[in-house]
Short mmCIF file of C-alpha atoms in Angstrom, two decimals:
data_model
loop_
_atom_site.label_atom_id
_atom_site.label_comp_id
_atom_site.label_asym_id
_atom_site.label_seq_id
_atom_site.Cartn_x
_atom_site.Cartn_y
_atom_site.Cartn_z
CA MET A 24 0.00 0.00 0.00
CA GLU A 25 1.07 3.61 -0.43
CA SER A 26 2.51 5.74 2.36
CA SER A 27 0.09 7.77 4.45
CA SER A 28 1.14 10.96 2.66
CA ARG A 29 0.13 9.51 -0.71
CA ILE A 30 -3.00 7.58 0.21
CA LYS A 31 -5.45 7.19 -2.66
CA ARG A 32 -8.88 7.18 -1.13
CA ARG A 33 -11.35 4.83 -2.78
CA HIS A 34 -15.16 4.78 -2.75
CA VAL A 35 -16.80 1.46 -3.62
CA VAL A 36 -20.54 0.92 -4.07
CA ALA A 37 -21.60 -2.66 -3.30
CA MET A 38 -24.95 -3.90 -4.63
CA PRO A 39 -25.97 -7.47 -3.63
CA PHE A 40 -28.91 -9.44 -4.99
CA PRO A 41 -31.75 -9.11 -2.43
CA GLY A 42 -31.46 -12.44 -0.62
CA ARG A 43 -29.70 -13.69 2.51
CA GLY A 44 -27.47 -16.08 0.58
CA HIS A 45 -26.21 -13.17 -1.56
CA ILE A 46 -26.11 -10.29 0.93
CA ASN A 47 -24.09 -12.18 3.55
CA PRO A 48 -21.15 -13.23 1.34
CA MET A 49 -20.88 -9.79 -0.26
CA MET A 50 -20.90 -8.13 3.17
CA ASN A 51 -18.27 -10.59 4.39
CA PHE A 52 -16.10 -9.77 1.38
CA CYS A 53 -16.52 -6.03 1.93
CA LYS A 54 -15.49 -6.40 5.57
CA LEU A 55 -12.42 -8.36 4.53
CA LEU A 56 -11.65 -5.73 1.90
CA THR A 57 -11.51 -2.99 4.53
CA THR A 58 -8.82 -4.89 6.44
CA LYS A 59 -6.51 -4.50 3.45
CA PHE A 60 -6.28 -0.75 3.95
CA SER A 61 -3.96 0.58 6.64
CA GLY A 62 -5.67 3.91 7.28
CA LYS A 63 -9.18 4.29 8.69
CA ASP A 64 -10.46 6.25 5.70
CA ASP A 65 -8.44 4.66 2.89
CA ILE A 66 -11.58 3.03 1.53
CA ARG A 67 -15.26 3.80 1.88
CA ILE A 68 -17.87 1.20 0.96
CA THR A 69 -21.51 2.15 0.41
CA PHE A 70 -23.53 -1.06 0.78
CA VAL A 71 -26.85 -0.68 -1.06
CA VAL A 72 -29.94 -2.77 -0.25
CA THR A 73 -33.71 -2.22 -0.25
CA GLU A 74 -35.39 -0.40 2.63
CA GLU A 75 -36.74 -3.73 3.89
CA TRP A 76 -33.26 -5.22 3.99
CA ILE A 77 -31.95 -2.17 5.83
CA GLY A 78 -34.47 -3.06 8.52
CA PHE A 79 -33.36 -6.69 8.60
CA LEU A 80 -29.71 -5.73 8.85
CA GLU A 81 -30.32 -3.11 11.52
CA SER A 82 -32.27 -5.60 13.65
CA SER A 83 -29.27 -7.92 13.65
CA SER A 84 -25.75 -7.18 14.76
CA THR A 85 -24.69 -6.33 11.22
CA GLU A 86 -24.88 -2.57 11.63
CA SER A 87 -23.28 -2.49 15.07
CA THR A 88 -20.34 -4.63 13.93
CA LEU A 89 -19.70 -2.84 10.64
CA PRO A 90 -16.26 -1.34 10.16
CA ALA A 91 -16.28 2.45 10.08
CA GLN A 92 -15.51 2.31 6.35
CA ILE A 93 -18.84 0.62 5.50
CA GLN A 94 -22.16 2.44 5.47
CA LEU A 95 -25.60 1.01 4.72
CA ARG A 96 -27.79 2.87 2.24
CA SER A 97 -31.12 1.94 0.69
CA ILE A 98 -33.22 2.12 -2.43
CA PRO A 99 -37.04 1.93 -2.24
CA ASN A 100 -38.92 -1.36 -1.79
CA VAL A 101 -39.72 -1.93 -5.45
CA ILE A 102 -39.75 -5.73 -5.09
CA PRO A 103 -41.99 -8.13 -3.13
CA SER A 104 -41.15 -8.63 0.53
CA GLU A 105 -38.50 -11.19 1.44
CA LEU A 106 -41.07 -12.66 3.82
CA VAL A 107 -43.36 -13.78 0.98
CA ARG A 108 -41.09 -14.19 -2.03
CA GLY A 109 -41.25 -17.98 -1.78
CA LEU A 110 -44.97 -17.83 -2.61
CA ASP A 111 -44.24 -16.42 -6.07
CA HIS A 112 -40.53 -16.73 -6.78
CA ALA A 113 -40.97 -16.07 -10.51
CA GLY A 114 -42.79 -12.82 -9.73
CA PHE A 115 -40.09 -11.85 -7.26
CA LEU A 116 -37.38 -12.38 -9.88
CA GLU A 117 -39.35 -10.46 -12.50
CA ALA A 118 -39.50 -7.49 -10.13
CA VAL A 119 -35.79 -7.72 -9.36
CA TYR A 120 -34.84 -7.75 -13.04
CA THR A 121 -37.26 -5.01 -14.16
CA LYS A 122 -37.73 -2.66 -11.20
CA MET A 123 -34.40 -2.34 -9.40
CA GLU A 124 -32.39 -0.80 -12.23
CA ALA A 125 -33.99 2.68 -12.24
CA PRO A 126 -33.79 3.35 -8.47
CA PHE A 127 -30.20 2.10 -8.38
CA GLU A 128 -29.20 4.44 -11.21
CA GLN A 129 -30.96 7.32 -9.46
CA PHE A 130 -29.16 6.46 -6.24
CA LEU A 131 -25.83 6.31 -8.05
CA ASP A 132 -26.36 9.73 -9.64
CA GLN A 133 -27.44 11.30 -6.36
CA LEU A 134 -24.44 9.79 -4.62
CA GLN A 135 -22.11 11.28 -7.20
CA GLN A 136 -23.77 14.70 -6.99
CA ASN A 137 -24.30 15.00 -3.23
CA ASP A 138 -21.37 13.12 -1.75
CA ASP A 139 -19.59 15.40 0.71
CA SER A 140 -16.47 13.28 1.07
CA GLY A 141 -14.89 14.62 -2.06
CA VAL A 142 -14.31 11.08 -3.31
CA ALA A 143 -16.21 10.01 -6.42
CA VAL A 144 -17.31 6.41 -6.83
CA THR A 145 -14.19 4.46 -7.74
CA ALA A 146 -15.79 1.08 -8.47
CA ILE A 147 -19.00 -0.93 -8.17
CA ILE A 148 -19.21 -4.47 -6.83
CA THR A 149 -22.47 -6.03 -7.98
CA ASP A 150 -23.97 -9.46 -7.68
CA THR A 151 -23.67 -11.30 -10.99
CA LEU A 152 -27.47 -11.73 -10.92
CA LEU A 153 -27.85 -7.92 -11.16
CA PRO A 154 -26.39 -7.20 -14.60
CA CYS A 155 -28.16 -3.81 -14.62
CA ALA A 156 -25.40 -2.52 -12.32
CA VAL A 157 -22.75 -3.56 -14.83
CA PHE A 158 -24.42 -1.47 -17.53
CA ALA A 159 -25.07 1.42 -15.11
CA GLY A 160 -21.37 1.52 -14.28
CA SER A 161 -20.34 1.29 -17.94
CA ARG A 162 -22.54 4.26 -18.84
CA ARG A 163 -20.82 6.30 -16.11
CA ASN A 164 -17.31 5.04 -16.85
CA ILE A 165 -17.14 3.35 -13.43
CA PRO A 166 -15.41 -0.06 -13.36
CA VAL A 167 -17.68 -2.85 -12.17
CA ALA A 168 -16.67 -6.13 -10.50
CA SER A 169 -19.18 -8.95 -10.92
CA PHE A 170 -19.54 -10.94 -7.67
CA TRP A 171 -20.57 -14.59 -8.05
CA PRO A 172 -21.68 -16.09 -4.68
CA MET A 173 -21.89 -19.65 -5.95
CA SER A 174 -19.37 -22.28 -7.02
CA ALA A 175 -17.10 -21.83 -10.01
CA SER A 176 -18.51 -25.10 -11.35
CA VAL A 177 -22.06 -23.73 -11.39
CA PHE A 178 -20.84 -20.58 -13.14
CA SER A 179 -19.20 -22.68 -15.87
CA ILE A 180 -22.38 -24.73 -16.32
CA PHE A 181 -24.50 -21.62 -16.91
CA TYR A 182 -21.83 -19.95 -19.01
CA HIS A 183 -21.80 -22.99 -21.31
CA VAL A 184 -25.54 -23.58 -21.56
CA ASP A 185 -25.12 -23.39 -25.34
CA LEU A 186 -23.08 -26.60 -25.19
CA LEU A 187 -25.91 -28.30 -23.32
CA ALA A 188 -28.32 -27.16 -26.03
CA GLN A 189 -26.02 -28.33 -28.85
CA ASN A 190 -25.81 -31.78 -27.25
CA GLY A 191 -29.56 -32.05 -26.71
CA HIS A 192 -29.29 -31.70 -22.93
CA TYR A 193 -31.05 -28.35 -22.57
CA PRO A 194 -33.68 -27.71 -21.48
CA ILE A 195 -33.55 -30.60 -19.01
CA ASP A 196 -36.63 -32.56 -18.15
CA PHE A 197 -36.00 -33.47 -14.52
CA SER A 198 -38.99 -35.82 -14.60
CA SER A 199 -37.44 -37.99 -17.29
CA GLY A 200 -35.80 -41.35 -16.75
CA LEU A 201 -32.49 -40.26 -18.29
CA LEU A 202 -31.09 -38.31 -15.36
CA ASP A 203 -28.22 -40.75 -14.75
CA GLU A 204 -26.68 -39.79 -18.10
CA LEU A 205 -23.19 -38.30 -17.68
CA ILE A 206 -22.21 -34.92 -19.12
CA ASP A 207 -18.46 -34.70 -19.75
CA TYR A 208 -18.03 -31.72 -22.06
CA ILE A 209 -18.53 -28.65 -19.83
CA PRO A 210 -15.12 -26.92 -19.63
CA GLY A 211 -13.47 -27.40 -16.26
CA VAL A 212 -16.35 -29.39 -14.77
CA SER A 213 -15.71 -33.06 -13.97
CA PRO A 214 -18.24 -35.55 -15.46
CA ILE A 215 -21.64 -34.80 -13.96
CA ARG A 216 -25.04 -36.47 -14.12
CA LEU A 217 -27.98 -34.62 -15.63
CA ALA A 218 -29.61 -35.06 -12.21
CA ASP A 219 -26.84 -33.01 -10.59
CA LEU A 220 -27.12 -30.02 -12.90
CA PRO A 221 -28.86 -26.93 -11.44
CA PRO A 222 -32.68 -27.27 -11.55
CA PRO A 223 -33.10 -23.80 -13.15
CA LEU A 224 -32.02 -25.53 -16.38
CA ASP A 225 -35.44 -27.20 -16.33
CA HIS A 226 -37.73 -25.94 -19.09
CA SER A 227 -40.32 -24.96 -16.47
CA ARG A 228 -38.08 -22.36 -14.77
CA GLU A 229 -37.63 -19.89 -17.58
CA GLN A 230 -37.74 -16.76 -15.42
CA THR A 231 -35.02 -17.95 -13.06
CA LEU A 232 -32.81 -19.10 -15.91
CA ARG A 233 -33.27 -15.91 -17.93
CA GLY A 234 -31.90 -13.81 -15.09
CA LEU A 235 -29.01 -16.17 -14.45
CA LEU A 236 -27.96 -16.26 -18.09
CA ALA A 237 -28.24 -12.48 -18.44
CA GLY A 238 -26.01 -12.00 -15.42
CA VAL A 239 -23.45 -14.56 -16.53
CA SER A 240 -23.33 -13.03 -20.02
CA ALA A 241 -22.85 -9.50 -18.60
CA VAL A 242 -19.65 -10.65 -16.84
CA ARG A 243 -17.88 -10.17 -20.17
CA LYS A 244 -18.55 -6.44 -19.89
CA ALA A 245 -17.40 -6.19 -16.27
CA LYS A 246 -13.91 -5.30 -15.10
CA CYS A 247 -13.43 -8.68 -13.41
CA LEU A 248 -15.23 -11.65 -11.89
CA LEU A 249 -14.98 -12.29 -8.15
CA ILE A 250 -15.90 -15.86 -7.12
CA THR A 251 -16.44 -16.91 -3.51
CA THR A 252 -14.58 -20.17 -3.94
CA HIS A 253 -10.85 -20.57 -3.34
CA HIS A 254 -8.56 -21.81 -6.08
CA GLU A 255 -7.56 -25.06 -4.38
CA LEU A 256 -11.20 -26.06 -3.87
CA GLU A 257 -12.06 -25.99 -7.58
CA PRO A 258 -8.68 -25.76 -9.35
CA GLN A 259 -9.61 -27.19 -12.73
CA VAL A 260 -12.70 -25.07 -13.31
CA THR A 261 -11.21 -21.83 -11.94
CA GLU A 262 -8.17 -22.20 -14.18
CA THR A 263 -10.44 -22.94 -17.14
CA LEU A 264 -12.52 -19.82 -16.49
CA MET A 265 -9.34 -17.76 -16.25
CA GLU A 266 -8.43 -18.99 -19.74
CA ILE A 267 -11.78 -18.54 -21.48
CA LEU A 268 -13.25 -15.38 -19.93
CA PRO A 269 -12.19 -12.04 -21.41
CA VAL A 270 -11.85 -10.51 -17.92
CA PRO A 271 -9.69 -11.44 -14.90
CA VAL A 272 -11.14 -14.10 -12.60
CA TYR A 273 -10.36 -13.80 -8.89
CA PRO A 274 -11.31 -16.68 -6.55
CA VAL A 275 -11.45 -14.78 -3.23
CA GLY A 276 -13.38 -17.16 -1.00
CA PRO A 277 -14.64 -18.41 1.20
CA SER A 278 -16.70 -15.27 1.95
CA ILE A 279 -17.97 -16.45 5.33
CA PRO A 280 -18.31 -14.62 8.68
CA PHE A 281 -14.81 -14.89 10.06
CA SER A 282 -11.98 -12.45 10.59
CA ILE A 283 -8.34 -13.26 10.12
CA SER A 284 -5.64 -11.85 12.35
CA LEU A 285 -2.82 -11.13 9.94
CA ALA A 286 -0.40 -11.08 12.87
CA ASP A 287 -0.83 -14.67 14.00
CA GLY A 288 -3.27 -16.28 11.55
CA ARG A 289 -5.82 -17.15 14.24
CA ASP A 290 -9.46 -16.93 13.27
CA THR A 291 -12.39 -15.66 15.27
CA ILE A 292 -16.06 -16.10 14.50
CA THR A 293 -18.15 -12.99 13.91
CA LYS A 294 -21.26 -12.64 16.07
CA MET A 295 -24.44 -12.43 14.04
CA HIS A 296 -26.97 -11.01 16.51
CA LYS A 297 -26.96 -7.81 18.50
CA HIS A 298 -26.62 -7.72 22.30
CA VAL A 299 -26.25 -11.49 22.56
CA ASN A 300 -23.76 -13.17 24.85
CA MET A 301 -23.21 -16.36 22.91
CA GLU A 302 -21.94 -18.19 25.98
CA GLU A 303 -25.42 -17.90 27.45
CA HIS A 304 -27.06 -19.77 24.59
CA LYS A 305 -28.30 -23.14 25.76
CA TYR A 306 -27.32 -24.83 22.53
CA LEU A 307 -23.68 -23.95 23.14
CA LYS A 308 -23.93 -25.25 26.70
CA TRP A 309 -25.47 -28.45 25.34
CA LEU A 310 -22.65 -28.83 22.81
CA ASP A 311 -20.10 -28.35 25.59
CA CYS A 312 -21.56 -31.41 27.35
CA GLN A 313 -21.21 -33.74 24.35
CA PRO A 314 -18.20 -35.90 23.41
CA ASP A 315 -15.92 -34.79 20.59
CA ASN A 316 -17.22 -35.44 17.05
CA SER A 317 -20.45 -36.98 18.40
CA VAL A 318 -23.06 -34.42 17.27
CA LEU A 319 -24.75 -34.18 13.88
CA PHE A 320 -25.63 -30.56 13.09
CA VAL A 321 -28.78 -30.36 10.94
CA SER A 322 -29.72 -27.16 9.09
CA PHE A 323 -31.50 -26.62 5.78
CA GLY A 324 -30.84 -22.94 5.08
CA SER A 325 -32.85 -19.74 5.21
CA PHE A 326 -34.91 -19.85 2.00
CA LEU A 327 -35.81 -23.17 0.39
CA SER A 328 -37.08 -25.86 2.76
CA THR A 329 -38.30 -29.42 2.71
CA SER A 330 -41.94 -30.48 2.66
CA SER A 331 -43.74 -31.07 5.95
CA GLU A 332 -44.05 -34.77 5.04
CA GLN A 333 -40.32 -35.07 4.46
CA MET A 334 -39.54 -33.14 7.63
CA GLU A 335 -41.66 -35.58 9.62
CA GLU A 336 -39.59 -38.46 8.23
CA ILE A 337 -36.36 -36.61 8.99
CA LEU A 338 -37.35 -35.99 12.61
CA ALA A 339 -38.39 -39.60 13.11
CA GLY A 340 -35.24 -40.88 11.40
CA LEU A 341 -32.97 -38.73 13.53
CA LEU A 342 -34.63 -39.95 16.70
CA LYS A 343 -34.45 -43.57 15.58
CA SER A 344 -30.77 -43.31 14.69
CA GLY A 345 -29.78 -42.74 18.31
CA VAL A 346 -27.22 -40.17 17.14
CA ARG A 347 -26.88 -36.90 19.04
CA TYR A 348 -28.06 -33.97 16.95
CA LEU A 349 -28.51 -30.21 17.01
CA LEU A 350 -31.39 -29.26 14.73
CA VAL A 351 -32.28 -25.81 13.41
CA LEU A 352 -36.05 -25.83 12.99
CA ARG A 353 -37.02 -22.48 11.52
CA GLY A 354 -40.27 -20.59 11.91
CA GLY A 355 -43.08 -21.90 9.76
CA GLN A 356 -42.13 -25.53 10.29
CA ASP A 357 -44.04 -27.66 12.76
CA GLU A 358 -42.07 -27.38 15.96
CA THR A 359 -44.62 -29.51 17.83
CA THR A 360 -43.50 -32.66 16.01
CA ILE A 361 -40.42 -32.91 18.20
CA SER A 362 -39.78 -31.97 21.80
CA ALA A 363 -36.49 -30.27 22.63
CA ALA A 364 -34.79 -31.54 25.76
CA ASP A 365 -35.03 -29.56 28.98
CA LEU A 366 -31.57 -28.11 29.11
CA ASP A 367 -31.81 -26.41 32.50
CA SER A 368 -30.45 -29.38 34.41
CA GLY A 369 -26.81 -30.36 33.99
CA ASN A 370 -27.55 -34.09 34.00
CA GLU A 371 -30.42 -33.78 31.56
CA MET A 372 -28.27 -31.59 29.36
CA ALA A 373 -25.49 -34.15 29.19
CA ASN A 374 -27.83 -37.07 28.53
CA ALA A 375 -30.22 -35.42 26.06
CA GLN A 376 -29.98 -36.85 22.54
CA SER A 377 -31.08 -33.65 20.84
CA CYS A 378 -31.21 -29.89 21.02
CA VAL A 379 -33.69 -28.04 18.77
CA VAL A 380 -33.37 -24.31 18.11
CA PRO A 381 -35.01 -21.79 15.72
CA TRP A 382 -31.65 -20.17 14.98
CA CYS A 383 -27.98 -20.61 15.80
CA GLU A 384 -24.66 -19.12 14.87
CA GLN A 385 -23.86 -21.72 12.25
CA LEU A 386 -20.12 -21.29 11.77
CA ARG A 387 -19.54 -21.23 15.53
CA VAL A 388 -21.48 -24.49 15.83
CA LEU A 389 -19.61 -26.14 12.96
CA CYS A 390 -16.27 -25.22 14.54
CA HIS A 391 -17.28 -26.71 17.93
CA SER A 392 -15.28 -29.78 18.90
CA SER A 393 -18.38 -31.87 19.61
CA VAL A 394 -19.75 -31.50 16.06
CA GLY A 395 -18.73 -34.44 13.89
CA GLY A 396 -21.04 -34.00 10.90
CA PHE A 397 -23.18 -31.46 9.05
CA TRP A 398 -26.50 -32.43 7.42
CA THR A 399 -26.91 -29.60 4.92
CA HIS A 400 -29.11 -28.47 2.06
CA CYS A 401 -25.83 -27.68 0.23
CA GLY A 402 -26.32 -23.95 -0.21
CA TRP A 403 -22.93 -22.58 -1.26
CA ASN A 404 -22.39 -20.48 1.87
CA SER A 405 -23.18 -23.45 4.11
CA THR A 406 -20.97 -25.66 1.98
CA LEU A 407 -18.06 -23.25 2.39
CA GLU A 408 -18.61 -23.05 6.14
CA GLY A 409 -18.52 -26.84 6.33
CA VAL A 410 -15.26 -26.86 4.37
CA TYR A 411 -13.76 -24.15 6.58
CA ALA A 412 -14.74 -26.06 9.74
CA GLY A 413 -13.38 -29.36 8.39
CA VAL A 414 -16.65 -31.20 9.05
CA PRO A 415 -17.91 -34.05 6.81
CA MET A 416 -21.23 -33.25 5.16
CA LEU A 417 -24.41 -35.25 4.70
CA THR A 418 -26.03 -33.76 1.61
CA PHE A 419 -29.72 -33.14 1.05
CA PRO A 420 -30.09 -30.62 -1.81
CA VAL A 421 -33.44 -28.93 -2.37
CA GLY A 422 -32.94 -26.74 -5.46
CA LEU A 423 -31.03 -23.95 -7.23
CA ASP A 424 -27.28 -24.72 -7.23
CA GLN A 425 -27.54 -27.26 -4.42
CA PRO A 426 -27.55 -30.53 -6.42
CA THR A 427 -24.29 -29.50 -8.09
CA ASN A 428 -22.77 -28.58 -4.73
CA SER A 429 -23.81 -31.99 -3.39
CA LYS A 430 -22.02 -33.61 -6.32
CA LEU A 431 -18.87 -31.62 -5.53
CA ILE A 432 -18.98 -32.70 -1.89
CA VAL A 433 -19.61 -36.39 -2.51
CA ASP A 434 -17.90 -37.13 -5.82
CA ASP A 435 -15.15 -34.54 -6.25
CA TRP A 436 -14.01 -33.69 -2.73
CA GLU A 437 -15.13 -37.00 -1.13
CA ASN A 438 -15.85 -35.30 2.21
CA GLY A 439 -19.49 -36.31 2.42
CA MET A 440 -22.28 -38.70 1.49
CA LYS A 441 -25.82 -38.35 0.19
CA VAL A 442 -29.06 -38.87 2.07
CA MET A 443 -30.96 -39.30 -1.19
CA LYS A 444 -29.03 -41.85 -3.21
CA GLU A 445 -31.56 -42.38 -5.99
CA VAL A 446 -32.25 -39.98 -8.82
CA GLY A 447 -35.37 -37.87 -8.43
CA ALA A 448 -35.58 -34.87 -6.14
CA ASN A 449 -39.26 -35.44 -5.38
CA ARG A 450 -38.72 -38.88 -3.88
CA LEU A 451 -39.63 -39.13 -0.20
CA VAL A 452 -36.80 -40.52 1.92
CA LYS A 453 -38.32 -42.64 4.68
CA ARG A 454 -37.30 -42.65 8.32
CA ASP A 455 -35.69 -46.10 8.33
CA ALA A 456 -33.38 -45.17 5.47
CA ILE A 457 -32.57 -41.87 7.19
CA ALA A 458 -31.74 -43.59 10.47
CA MET A 459 -29.45 -46.08 8.73
CA THR A 460 -27.66 -43.38 6.72
CA VAL A 461 -27.18 -41.13 9.75
CA LYS A 462 -25.69 -43.96 11.83
CA LYS A 463 -23.31 -44.91 9.03
CA PHE A 464 -22.33 -41.28 8.41
CA MET A 465 -21.61 -40.54 12.07
CA ASN A 466 -19.57 -43.70 12.66
CA SER A 467 -16.61 -42.42 14.67
CA ASN A 468 -15.17 -45.72 15.88
CA GLY A 469 -12.72 -45.99 13.01
CA ASP A 470 -14.16 -49.28 11.71
CA ASN A 471 -15.85 -47.68 8.69
CA GLU A 472 -13.52 -47.03 5.76
CA GLU A 473 -15.92 -44.57 4.12
CA SER A 474 -16.18 -42.56 7.34
CA ARG A 475 -12.40 -42.43 7.75
CA LYS A 476 -11.97 -41.34 4.15
CA MET A 477 -14.50 -38.54 4.55
CA ARG A 478 -12.87 -37.21 7.71
CA THR A 479 -9.42 -37.27 6.13
CA ALA A 480 -10.70 -35.38 3.09
CA ALA A 481 -12.55 -32.87 5.30
CA ASN A 482 -9.40 -32.14 7.28
CA GLU A 483 -7.35 -31.68 4.12
CA LEU A 484 -9.93 -29.27 2.69
CA LYS A 485 -9.96 -27.35 5.96
CA GLU A 486 -6.21 -26.87 5.78
CA SER A 487 -6.27 -25.77 2.13
CA CYS A 488 -9.09 -23.33 2.88
CA ARG A 489 -7.25 -21.68 5.75
CA LYS A 490 -4.00 -21.53 3.82
CA ALA A 491 -5.84 -19.78 0.98
CA LEU A 492 -7.09 -17.12 3.38
CA ALA A 493 -3.82 -16.63 5.23
CA LYS A 494 -1.31 -13.98 4.23
CA GLY A 495 0.30 -15.06 0.96
CA GLY A 496 -2.43 -17.63 0.27
CA SER A 497 -4.27 -17.82 -3.06
CA SER A 498 -7.37 -15.89 -1.96
CA ASP A 499 -5.27 -13.29 -0.15
CA ILE A 500 -3.19 -12.77 -3.29
CA ASN A 501 -6.31 -12.49 -5.47
CA ILE A 502 -7.88 -9.88 -3.18
CA ASN A 503 -4.68 -7.85 -3.32
CA GLU A 504 -4.66 -8.16 -7.11
CA PHE A 505 -8.28 -6.95 -7.25
CA ILE A 506 -7.31 -3.92 -5.16
CA LYS A 507 -4.39 -3.21 -7.47
CA THR A 508 -6.09 -3.70 -10.83
CA VAL A 509 -9.66 -2.50 -10.16
CA LEU A 510 -9.28 -0.03 -7.29
CA LYS A 511 -5.92 1.13 -8.68
CA VAL A 512 -4.13 1.07 -5.35
CA ALA A 513 -0.50 0.02 -5.68
#
């Protein structure tokens, strides 16, 4: 960086797609970006969300834990509420793609005209799914970085959808009996079943796919592509994208809620809720009472969820397995189907098989010594947190990019196994099969070769992840290169 007398102040506008799985990784990246500047005011980041999301972020600890260099700003609520978007996802996407562009451009112009800091907008970081920001920046001669909060493999699949069409594999009929067919021609992506391709490639999801393809195509007009993977996690596909894309590709992940001490390399977990003493949470006290690697952590994300019928089978299967588990059962699901243990008594706490909570600090849980497995929906952020924690994963994808992430976990990285082994996402997995799979997955006695292999792979991935983030690691180098080439700070 330059000396204090020659500091080049930079002003970055960050615009995430309006969804938890997109806002969180972009915010985590922005926080990490601020640590790269030695002076308090070297960089200023204006983080732009809708008015509704400002409220969500202010009700959590996000605002109170923001670095001084980051400020939250809003555009009007021109899209359906986050609380109901699942009822009409196509309508939600239509609003995002058609109604957010104008208010963002107005905001950008007002920011340029009324900013009292004397620092014009240096660059824009936008979610890849918001290509309108790429064009808004181009019209104003502001460099734009496209931010892809999914795997590099999924990006390559969407970028090469024309190859799928040429080979008669697009659109995909996920109800057909041909889903075991292998696709081996997508650049950088290891052979993959049709069943493991992202469901938006289905002919019935035109609105979702249209937005994805528009965003992926617009990357060619951006200044660079930021991907929340790290190079060692997906080496073949990241190197392939670096060769074929006309813009620099920077794997800068994982963009998860941690902070790295550059002095000693130790990591600390960022608190997610305001005014909460995490040591007082009963679920942490319960975890403290359990043996090492004995607990299965079960969480299915913040947006897509399983059916009530499937959840009933999951709850019964977990109970029947006899395995200790910590389950996140979010609002809207039937919490009366299972009774959480009374955790007020020390003896009962130690002996209770389960702990059920509506929310927990996921990365803190995954890094707890008692957690030996993670049953996940395979959202990319959760997948990265599992990799960072070095915990084997039991995969149960629901939609979007999750089937492809499950394939990466089980087939490519070999640090997990599937709950649903047969093709067909609508198949109901019964409680007996769940109980058997959970017991096999959580085998910690060393007499299961598959279990040993998973744990070895998980530990190796953990080490590669942390090396990538450490000073001089691949992600650290890529972030520095982004600062140099896009923000123009030497």
